[in-house]
């Protein structure tokens, strides 16, 4: 019997030895890896699933289930359609309006600037380009809190200066929030558009040149049309980030500029209402769809044969 | 000779150094004349400078020094979009967001050709490449061969003075490539436009070109008709690159004006033609003999010796039957093997010579050339 145990373990060792490069295919490894990924996804998704589930809960409390309802969504939709809704819902919807306004404005400006930056980095040839390129990624990696604080300080100094020199008093508001969003969005847009440009076959521009198109004609007839999916992808990403942003917005808000994330944060201090669950679920869906479209656009085949 | 279409005068192209490296001299002092109506090939291994040279003619790169003239006009400072040349790119570079028709129309639009005339010309260009029916499709819906033809139509519709082709058949499979070679050749003869063709495929160059420039390391090693390059290669590289060649190294022990005697490493003496007078100065030489110019005879066969005939003994080491001909590897001395190709003009059940058989190896002196190593 002892003999057979040894035999079996030697066999197992041999098997492990043979398949050492692919541990996932051995019996224990397979279960282990399956469990690890399951656990990972559980931690990742469980809170979100809970949020979505409780957005259908027929009660004002959020800690016990009282049956299924659409009424929180109805509440939001009637409010949005201008109908009768609770005061809290009206406030929430007006903050959603602020979020959309900031999102559109910040997306427009950052897409324009980010695309120009990407073009200059992809096609330009000037000293220090590599360093500028490195700096471009900085807003993506520096902590948002740092960005928020530094922007708040920056605007304070600028506003103080304006007040001292001209006597007019400048205040934080939509302007500061939009500028703050543009600051971090430029990087994302530029990175996405730059990737698109890097993937573009450089022979296409040469071919246009060869067929008699000067630089300007080549840009508008060839380069720009081929960049559009990248620009759209960047814009959608920027819009989503802007819609979701809390930290930077929080530091730059003024009176009457509460965006949805800031509003939700304020409510949390009182209590979590099912409205919040419902609107968060809607935001989740919108963000997922936008990011999905953005990724699709980024992966669309380019002019390479 | 007819008029010079493209003239390169001491053209040098140096690419700036990357960090830590020396600058790269991709093209090193090339002078070439390409004549009107010629099908001219630039042939060489990758990195020999052929594509860079083509790109300088097209205007995508500027020479570091030297001069390029097209139709007698200096091209210094003339941008690509003002040059009377058009290019067919290796990967075709069709505009993916435009239809085939829009692709072909692009050049005419840029030249502000009248709308109706442009449409007619674009359609007849597509008819010329036998693809009028796909005018409304997008490039990604076409096969490689079709894309290649569209690229050709797009370039030719502009009626360029010179058409530049950068390995245009490289991406096609062998059968299609052969077809396109003949088609390109016919098209060039009918249109009478000068074609400058870049390739690394010697067979392709020989099939199509009137003249070939063999290039290596940024230099032009030899310019000539395909038969000149094949029969009288200027040096070992050319002989090696074009077709298959046996190289026998040895020392030049005697020579006349035209031919010389070489002592091979195994003391055998053989006769061969001098490629040029310079080889006389160098003691170490190589003799190049094409495999199909060597004959094999049975060892006991009586052969009438003439002045021009080299006869040495050998032993068959390997035999490969490859259909059109049979290839023998024959050992003629210590570690000296010759490849011999014998054409199979008729079906013989048994091969003429077997492995390990002792044979006589014969070749005419005029078929062997002495080159510098």
mmCIF file with all atom_site columns, C-alpha atoms in Angstrom, chain B residues 159-311:
data_model
loop_
_atom_site.group_PDB
_atom_site.id
_atom_site.type_symbol
_atom_site.label_atom_id
_atom_site.label_alt_id
_atom_site.label_comp_id
_atom_site.label_asym_id
_atom_site.label_entity_id
_atom_site.label_seq_id
_atom_site.pdbx_PDB_ins_code
_atom_site.Cartn_x
_atom_site.Cartn_y
_atom_site.Cartn_z
_atom_site.occupancy
_atom_site.B_iso_or_equiv
_atom_site.pdbx_formal_charge
_atom_site.auth_seq_id
_atom_site.auth_comp_id
_atom_site.auth_asym_id
_atom_site.auth_atom_id
_atom_site.pdbx_PDB_model_num
ATOM 1   C CA . UNK B 1 159 ? 0.077  59.706 -67.061 1.00 0.00 ? 159 UNK B CA 1
ATOM 2   C CA . UNK B 1 160 ? 3.386  60.102 -65.245 1.00 0.00 ? 160 UNK B CA 1
ATOM 3   C CA . UNK B 1 161 ? 6.643  60.648 -67.013 1.00 0.00 ? 161 UNK B CA 1
ATOM 4   C CA . UNK B 1 162 ? 8.121  57.843 -64.922 1.00 0.00 ? 162 UNK B CA 1
ATOM 5   C CA . UNK B 1 163 ? 6.321  55.141 -62.937 1.00 0.00 ? 163 UNK B CA 1
ATOM 6   C CA . UNK B 1 164 ? 8.101  54.011 -59.781 1.00 0.00 ? 164 UNK B CA 1
ATOM 7   C CA . UNK B 1 165 ? 7.299  50.553 -58.436 1.00 0.00 ? 165 UNK B CA 1
ATOM 8   C CA . UNK B 1 166 ? 8.491  49.506 -54.990 1.00 0.00 ? 166 UNK B CA 1
ATOM 9   C CA . UNK B 1 167 ? 8.385  45.700 -54.814 1.00 0.00 ? 167 UNK B CA 1
ATOM 10  C CA . UNK B 1 168 ? 4.790  45.790 -56.041 1.00 0.00 ? 168 UNK B CA 1
ATOM 11  C CA . UNK B 1 169 ? 4.513  42.027 -56.438 1.00 0.00 ? 169 UNK B CA 1
ATOM 12  C CA . UNK B 1 170 ? 6.132  41.097 -53.137 1.00 0.00 ? 170 UNK B CA 1
ATOM 13  C CA . UNK B 1 171 ? 2.867  40.324 -51.353 1.00 0.00 ? 171 UNK B CA 1
ATOM 14  C CA . UNK B 1 172 ? 1.387  38.124 -54.080 1.00 0.00 ? 172 UNK B CA 1
ATOM 15  C CA . UNK B 1 173 ? 1.657  34.368 -54.267 1.00 0.00 ? 173 UNK B CA 1
ATOM 16  C CA . UNK B 1 174 ? 3.988  32.828 -56.812 1.00 0.00 ? 174 UNK B CA 1
ATOM 17  C CA . UNK B 1 175 ? 1.465  32.019 -59.526 1.00 0.00 ? 175 UNK B CA 1
ATOM 18  C CA . UNK B 1 176 ? -0.180 35.436 -59.416 1.00 0.00 ? 176 UNK B CA 1
ATOM 19  C CA . UNK B 1 177 ? 3.228  37.063 -59.303 1.00 0.00 ? 177 UNK B CA 1
ATOM 20  C CA . UNK B 1 178 ? 4.251  35.353 -62.552 1.00 0.00 ? 178 UNK B CA 1
ATOM 21  C CA . UNK B 1 179 ? 1.019  36.483 -64.202 1.00 0.00 ? 179 UNK B CA 1
ATOM 22  C CA . UNK B 1 180 ? 1.478  40.052 -63.019 1.00 0.00 ? 180 UNK B CA 1
ATOM 23  C CA . UNK B 1 181 ? 5.076  40.104 -64.209 1.00 0.00 ? 181 UNK B CA 1
ATOM 24  C CA . UNK B 1 182 ? 3.999  39.426 -67.772 1.00 0.00 ? 182 UNK B CA 1
ATOM 25  C CA . UNK B 1 183 ? 1.062  41.794 -67.476 1.00 0.00 ? 183 UNK B CA 1
ATOM 26  C CA . UNK B 1 184 ? 3.250  44.610 -66.172 1.00 0.00 ? 184 UNK B CA 1
ATOM 27  C CA . UNK B 1 185 ? 5.730  44.019 -68.947 1.00 0.00 ? 185 UNK B CA 1
ATOM 28  C CA . UNK B 1 186 ? 3.022  44.120 -71.624 1.00 0.00 ? 186 UNK B CA 1
ATOM 29  C CA . UNK B 1 187 ? 1.500  47.235 -70.094 1.00 0.00 ? 187 UNK B CA 1
ATOM 30  C CA . UNK B 1 188 ? 4.842  48.984 -70.020 1.00 0.00 ? 188 UNK B CA 1
ATOM 31  C CA . UNK B 1 189 ? 5.522  48.165 -73.670 1.00 0.00 ? 189 UNK B CA 1
ATOM 32  C CA . UNK B 1 190 ? 2.086  49.360 -74.751 1.00 0.00 ? 190 UNK B CA 1
ATOM 33  C CA . UNK B 1 191 ? 2.169  52.596 -72.751 1.00 0.00 ? 191 UNK B CA 1
ATOM 34  C CA . UNK B 1 192 ? 5.808  53.327 -73.459 1.00 0.00 ? 192 UNK B CA 1
ATOM 35  C CA . UNK B 1 193 ? 6.173  54.886 -70.000 1.00 0.00 ? 193 UNK B CA 1
ATOM 36  C CA . UNK B 1 194 ? 9.499  54.531 -68.212 1.00 0.00 ? 194 UNK B CA 1
ATOM 37  C CA . UNK B 1 195 ? 9.170  52.048 -65.336 1.00 0.00 ? 195 UNK B CA 1
ATOM 38  C CA . UNK B 1 196 ? 11.643 52.019 -62.469 1.00 0.00 ? 196 UNK B CA 1
ATOM 39  C CA . UNK B 1 197 ? 11.156 48.828 -60.540 1.00 0.00 ? 197 UNK B CA 1
ATOM 40  C CA . UNK B 1 198 ? 12.629 47.841 -57.192 1.00 0.00 ? 198 UNK B CA 1
ATOM 41  C CA . UNK B 1 199 ? 12.893 44.166 -56.294 1.00 0.00 ? 199 UNK B CA 1
ATOM 42  C CA . UNK B 1 200 ? 14.972 41.657 -54.401 1.00 0.00 ? 200 UNK B CA 1
ATOM 43  C CA . UNK B 1 201 ? 13.849 38.864 -56.698 1.00 0.00 ? 201 UNK B CA 1
ATOM 44  C CA . UNK B 1 202 ? 16.422 38.321 -59.436 1.00 0.00 ? 202 UNK B CA 1
ATOM 45  C CA . UNK B 1 203 ? 14.097 36.202 -61.538 1.00 0.00 ? 203 UNK B CA 1
ATOM 46  C CA . UNK B 1 204 ? 11.480 38.944 -61.451 1.00 0.00 ? 204 UNK B CA 1
ATOM 47  C CA . UNK B 1 205 ? 14.024 41.553 -62.472 1.00 0.00 ? 205 UNK B CA 1
ATOM 48  C CA . UNK B 1 206 ? 15.311 39.394 -65.312 1.00 0.00 ? 206 UNK B CA 1
ATOM 49  C CA . UNK B 1 207 ? 11.802 38.575 -66.569 1.00 0.00 ? 207 UNK B CA 1
ATOM 50  C CA . UNK B 1 208 ? 10.683 42.164 -66.832 1.00 0.00 ? 208 UNK B CA 1
ATOM 51  C CA . UNK B 1 209 ? 13.543 44.611 -67.033 1.00 0.00 ? 209 UNK B CA 1
ATOM 52  C CA . UNK B 1 210 ? 15.406 45.895 -70.075 1.00 0.00 ? 210 UNK B CA 1
ATOM 53  C CA . UNK B 1 211 ? 18.264 46.791 -67.807 1.00 0.00 ? 211 UNK B CA 1
ATOM 54  C CA . UNK B 1 212 ? 19.100 45.902 -64.231 1.00 0.00 ? 212 UNK B CA 1
ATOM 55  C CA . UNK B 1 213 ? 21.179 47.722 -61.644 1.00 0.00 ? 213 UNK B CA 1
ATOM 56  C CA . UNK B 1 214 ? 22.504 45.245 -59.093 1.00 0.00 ? 214 UNK B CA 1
ATOM 57  C CA . UNK B 1 215 ? 22.985 46.984 -55.755 1.00 0.00 ? 215 UNK B CA 1
ATOM 58  C CA . UNK B 1 216 ? 24.582 46.140 -52.451 1.00 0.00 ? 216 UNK B CA 1
ATOM 59  C CA . UNK B 1 217 ? 25.600 48.201 -49.435 1.00 0.00 ? 217 UNK B CA 1
ATOM 60  C CA . UNK B 1 218 ? 24.426 51.449 -51.007 1.00 0.00 ? 218 UNK B CA 1
ATOM 61  C CA . UNK B 1 219 ? 26.496 50.927 -54.161 1.00 0.00 ? 219 UNK B CA 1
ATOM 62  C CA . UNK B 1 220 ? 25.573 50.032 -57.714 1.00 0.00 ? 220 UNK B CA 1
ATOM 63  C CA . UNK B 1 221 ? 27.747 47.027 -58.516 1.00 0.00 ? 221 UNK B CA 1
ATOM 64  C CA . UNK B 1 222 ? 26.737 46.504 -62.107 1.00 0.00 ? 222 UNK B CA 1
ATOM 65  C CA . UNK B 1 223 ? 24.276 47.883 -64.632 1.00 0.00 ? 223 UNK B CA 1
ATOM 66  C CA . UNK B 1 224 ? 23.341 45.924 -67.706 1.00 0.00 ? 224 UNK B CA 1
ATOM 67  C CA . UNK B 1 225 ? 20.882 43.772 -69.583 1.00 0.00 ? 225 UNK B CA 1
ATOM 68  C CA . UNK B 1 226 ? 19.918 40.602 -67.777 1.00 0.00 ? 226 UNK B CA 1
ATOM 69  C CA . UNK B 1 227 ? 22.086 38.452 -70.078 1.00 0.00 ? 227 UNK B CA 1
ATOM 70  C CA . UNK B 1 228 ? 25.082 40.703 -69.496 1.00 0.00 ? 228 UNK B CA 1
ATOM 71  C CA . UNK B 1 229 ? 24.669 40.451 -65.762 1.00 0.00 ? 229 UNK B CA 1
ATOM 72  C CA . UNK B 1 230 ? 24.132 36.714 -65.836 1.00 0.00 ? 230 UNK B CA 1
ATOM 73  C CA . UNK B 1 231 ? 26.911 35.898 -68.283 1.00 0.00 ? 231 UNK B CA 1
ATOM 74  C CA . UNK B 1 232 ? 29.494 38.481 -67.344 1.00 0.00 ? 232 UNK B CA 1
ATOM 75  C CA . UNK B 1 233 ? 28.996 39.341 -63.666 1.00 0.00 ? 233 UNK B CA 1
ATOM 76  C CA . UNK B 1 234 ? 31.304 42.109 -62.515 1.00 0.00 ? 234 UNK B CA 1
ATOM 77  C CA . UNK B 1 235 ? 32.201 40.506 -59.218 1.00 0.00 ? 235 UNK B CA 1
ATOM 78  C CA . UNK B 1 236 ? 31.520 37.653 -56.878 1.00 0.00 ? 236 UNK B CA 1
ATOM 79  C CA . UNK B 1 237 ? 28.491 39.319 -55.256 1.00 0.00 ? 237 UNK B CA 1
ATOM 80  C CA . UNK B 1 238 ? 26.723 39.798 -58.577 1.00 0.00 ? 238 UNK B CA 1
ATOM 81  C CA . UNK B 1 239 ? 27.515 36.256 -59.699 1.00 0.00 ? 239 UNK B CA 1
ATOM 82  C CA . UNK B 1 240 ? 26.247 34.917 -56.391 1.00 0.00 ? 240 UNK B CA 1
ATOM 83  C CA . UNK B 1 241 ? 23.109 37.051 -56.271 1.00 0.00 ? 241 UNK B CA 1
ATOM 84  C CA . UNK B 1 242 ? 21.982 36.388 -59.839 1.00 0.00 ? 242 UNK B CA 1
ATOM 85  C CA . UNK B 1 243 ? 21.260 32.734 -60.370 1.00 0.00 ? 243 UNK B CA 1
ATOM 86  C CA . UNK B 1 244 ? 23.150 29.814 -58.981 1.00 0.00 ? 244 UNK B CA 1
ATOM 87  C CA . UNK B 1 245 ? 26.922 29.697 -59.259 1.00 0.00 ? 245 UNK B CA 1
ATOM 88  C CA . UNK B 1 246 ? 29.823 27.454 -58.283 1.00 0.00 ? 246 UNK B CA 1
ATOM 89  C CA . UNK B 1 247 ? 32.748 29.332 -56.800 1.00 0.00 ? 247 UNK B CA 1
ATOM 90  C CA . UNK B 1 248 ? 36.203 27.773 -56.882 1.00 0.00 ? 248 UNK B CA 1
ATOM 91  C CA . UNK B 1 249 ? 38.872 29.702 -55.046 1.00 0.00 ? 249 UNK B CA 1
ATOM 92  C CA . UNK B 1 250 ? 42.511 29.558 -56.062 1.00 0.00 ? 250 UNK B CA 1
ATOM 93  C CA . UNK B 1 251 ? 45.460 31.552 -57.319 1.00 0.00 ? 251 UNK B CA 1
ATOM 94  C CA . UNK B 1 252 ? 45.986 33.103 -60.703 1.00 0.00 ? 252 UNK B CA 1
ATOM 95  C CA . UNK B 1 253 ? 49.229 31.563 -61.942 1.00 0.00 ? 253 UNK B CA 1
ATOM 96  C CA . UNK B 1 254 ? 49.265 32.650 -65.576 1.00 0.00 ? 254 UNK B CA 1
ATOM 97  C CA . UNK B 1 255 ? 47.193 34.845 -67.831 1.00 0.00 ? 255 UNK B CA 1
ATOM 98  C CA . UNK B 1 256 ? 46.846 36.233 -71.311 1.00 0.00 ? 256 UNK B CA 1
ATOM 99  C CA . UNK B 1 257 ? 44.745 39.207 -72.389 1.00 0.00 ? 257 UNK B CA 1
ATOM 100 C CA . UNK B 1 258 ? 41.478 37.379 -72.126 1.00 0.00 ? 258 UNK B CA 1
ATOM 101 C CA . UNK B 1 259 ? 41.953 34.250 -70.085 1.00 0.00 ? 259 UNK B CA 1
ATOM 102 C CA . UNK B 1 260 ? 43.990 32.924 -67.221 1.00 0.00 ? 260 UNK B CA 1
ATOM 103 C CA . UNK B 1 261 ? 45.065 29.758 -65.485 1.00 0.00 ? 261 UNK B CA 1
ATOM 104 C CA . UNK B 1 262 ? 44.017 29.253 -61.895 1.00 0.00 ? 262 UNK B CA 1
ATOM 105 C CA . UNK B 1 263 ? 45.516 26.748 -59.486 1.00 0.00 ? 263 UNK B CA 1
ATOM 106 C CA . UNK B 1 264 ? 42.747 25.530 -57.236 1.00 0.00 ? 264 UNK B CA 1
ATOM 107 C CA . UNK B 1 265 ? 43.348 24.763 -53.583 1.00 0.00 ? 265 UNK B CA 1
ATOM 108 C CA . UNK B 1 266 ? 43.722 21.106 -54.485 1.00 0.00 ? 266 UNK B CA 1
ATOM 109 C CA . UNK B 1 267 ? 46.464 21.871 -57.049 1.00 0.00 ? 267 UNK B CA 1
ATOM 110 C CA . UNK B 1 268 ? 44.178 21.276 -60.056 1.00 0.00 ? 268 UNK B CA 1
ATOM 111 C CA . UNK B 1 269 ? 44.792 23.779 -62.852 1.00 0.00 ? 269 UNK B CA 1
ATOM 112 C CA . UNK B 1 270 ? 41.829 25.191 -64.702 1.00 0.00 ? 270 UNK B CA 1
ATOM 113 C CA . UNK B 1 271 ? 41.314 27.742 -67.467 1.00 0.00 ? 271 UNK B CA 1
ATOM 114 C CA . UNK B 1 272 ? 38.818 30.582 -67.303 1.00 0.00 ? 272 UNK B CA 1
ATOM 115 C CA . UNK B 1 273 ? 38.099 34.005 -68.804 1.00 0.00 ? 273 UNK B CA 1
ATOM 116 C CA . UNK B 1 274 ? 39.221 37.155 -67.026 1.00 0.00 ? 274 UNK B CA 1
ATOM 117 C CA . UNK B 1 275 ? 36.231 39.233 -65.931 1.00 0.00 ? 275 UNK B CA 1
ATOM 118 C CA . UNK B 1 276 ? 38.347 42.373 -66.162 1.00 0.00 ? 276 UNK B CA 1
ATOM 119 C CA . UNK B 1 277 ? 42.008 43.273 -66.133 1.00 0.00 ? 277 UNK B CA 1
ATOM 120 C CA . UNK B 1 278 ? 42.027 44.215 -62.457 1.00 0.00 ? 278 UNK B CA 1
ATOM 121 C CA . UNK B 1 279 ? 41.920 40.598 -61.376 1.00 0.00 ? 279 UNK B CA 1
ATOM 122 C CA . UNK B 1 280 ? 45.456 40.218 -62.722 1.00 0.00 ? 280 UNK B CA 1
ATOM 123 C CA . UNK B 1 281 ? 46.762 42.296 -59.813 1.00 0.00 ? 281 UNK B CA 1
ATOM 124 C CA . UNK B 1 282 ? 45.176 40.187 -57.138 1.00 0.00 ? 282 UNK B CA 1
ATOM 125 C CA . UNK B 1 283 ? 46.680 36.791 -56.536 1.00 0.00 ? 283 UNK B CA 1
ATOM 126 C CA . UNK B 1 284 ? 43.661 35.290 -54.766 1.00 0.00 ? 284 UNK B CA 1
ATOM 127 C CA . UNK B 1 285 ? 40.751 34.868 -57.126 1.00 0.00 ? 285 UNK B CA 1
ATOM 128 C CA . UNK B 1 286 ? 37.546 32.882 -57.522 1.00 0.00 ? 286 UNK B CA 1
ATOM 129 C CA . UNK B 1 287 ? 36.353 31.118 -60.616 1.00 0.00 ? 287 UNK B CA 1
ATOM 130 C CA . UNK B 1 288 ? 32.607 31.247 -61.187 1.00 0.00 ? 288 UNK B CA 1
ATOM 131 C CA . UNK B 1 289 ? 30.891 28.539 -63.219 1.00 0.00 ? 289 UNK B CA 1
ATOM 132 C CA . UNK B 1 290 ? 27.130 28.192 -63.644 1.00 0.00 ? 290 UNK B CA 1
ATOM 133 C CA . UNK B 1 291 ? 25.834 24.702 -62.783 1.00 0.00 ? 291 UNK B CA 1
ATOM 134 C CA . UNK B 1 292 ? 24.089 24.290 -66.151 1.00 0.00 ? 292 UNK B CA 1
ATOM 135 C CA . UNK B 1 293 ? 27.307 24.982 -68.071 1.00 0.00 ? 293 UNK B CA 1
ATOM 136 C CA . UNK B 1 294 ? 29.063 21.965 -66.641 1.00 0.00 ? 294 UNK B CA 1
ATOM 137 C CA . UNK B 1 295 ? 28.773 18.569 -68.332 1.00 0.00 ? 295 UNK B CA 1
ATOM 138 C CA . UNK B 1 296 ? 29.252 15.140 -66.855 1.00 0.00 ? 296 UNK B CA 1
ATOM 139 C CA . UNK B 1 297 ? 30.588 12.137 -68.767 1.00 0.00 ? 297 UNK B CA 1
ATOM 140 C CA . UNK B 1 298 ? 31.256 8.569  -67.786 1.00 0.00 ? 298 UNK B CA 1
ATOM 141 C CA . UNK B 1 299 ? 34.811 8.087  -66.522 1.00 0.00 ? 299 UNK B CA 1
ATOM 142 C CA . UNK B 1 300 ? 35.758 5.699  -69.312 1.00 0.00 ? 300 UNK B CA 1
ATOM 143 C CA . UNK B 1 301 ? 34.287 7.779  -72.139 1.00 0.00 ? 301 UNK B CA 1
ATOM 144 C CA . UNK B 1 302 ? 36.892 9.026  -74.581 1.00 0.00 ? 302 UNK B CA 1
ATOM 145 C CA . UNK B 1 303 ? 36.687 12.776 -74.990 1.00 0.00 ? 303 UNK B CA 1
ATOM 146 C CA . UNK B 1 304 ? 38.387 14.666 -77.707 1.00 0.00 ? 304 UNK B CA 1
ATOM 147 C CA . UNK B 1 305 ? 40.387 17.366 -75.966 1.00 0.00 ? 305 UNK B CA 1
ATOM 148 C CA . UNK B 1 306 ? 40.337 20.886 -77.369 1.00 0.00 ? 306 UNK B CA 1
ATOM 149 C CA . UNK B 1 307 ? 42.057 24.092 -76.238 1.00 0.00 ? 307 UNK B CA 1
ATOM 150 C CA . UNK B 1 308 ? 38.967 25.465 -74.622 1.00 0.00 ? 308 UNK B CA 1
ATOM 151 C CA . UNK B 1 309 ? 37.862 22.399 -72.750 1.00 0.00 ? 309 UNK B CA 1
ATOM 152 C CA . UNK B 1 310 ? 38.539 21.839 -69.065 1.00 0.00 ? 310 UNK B CA 1
ATOM 153 C CA . UNK B 1 311 ? 38.399 18.190 -68.061 1.00 0.00 ? 311 UNK B CA 1
#
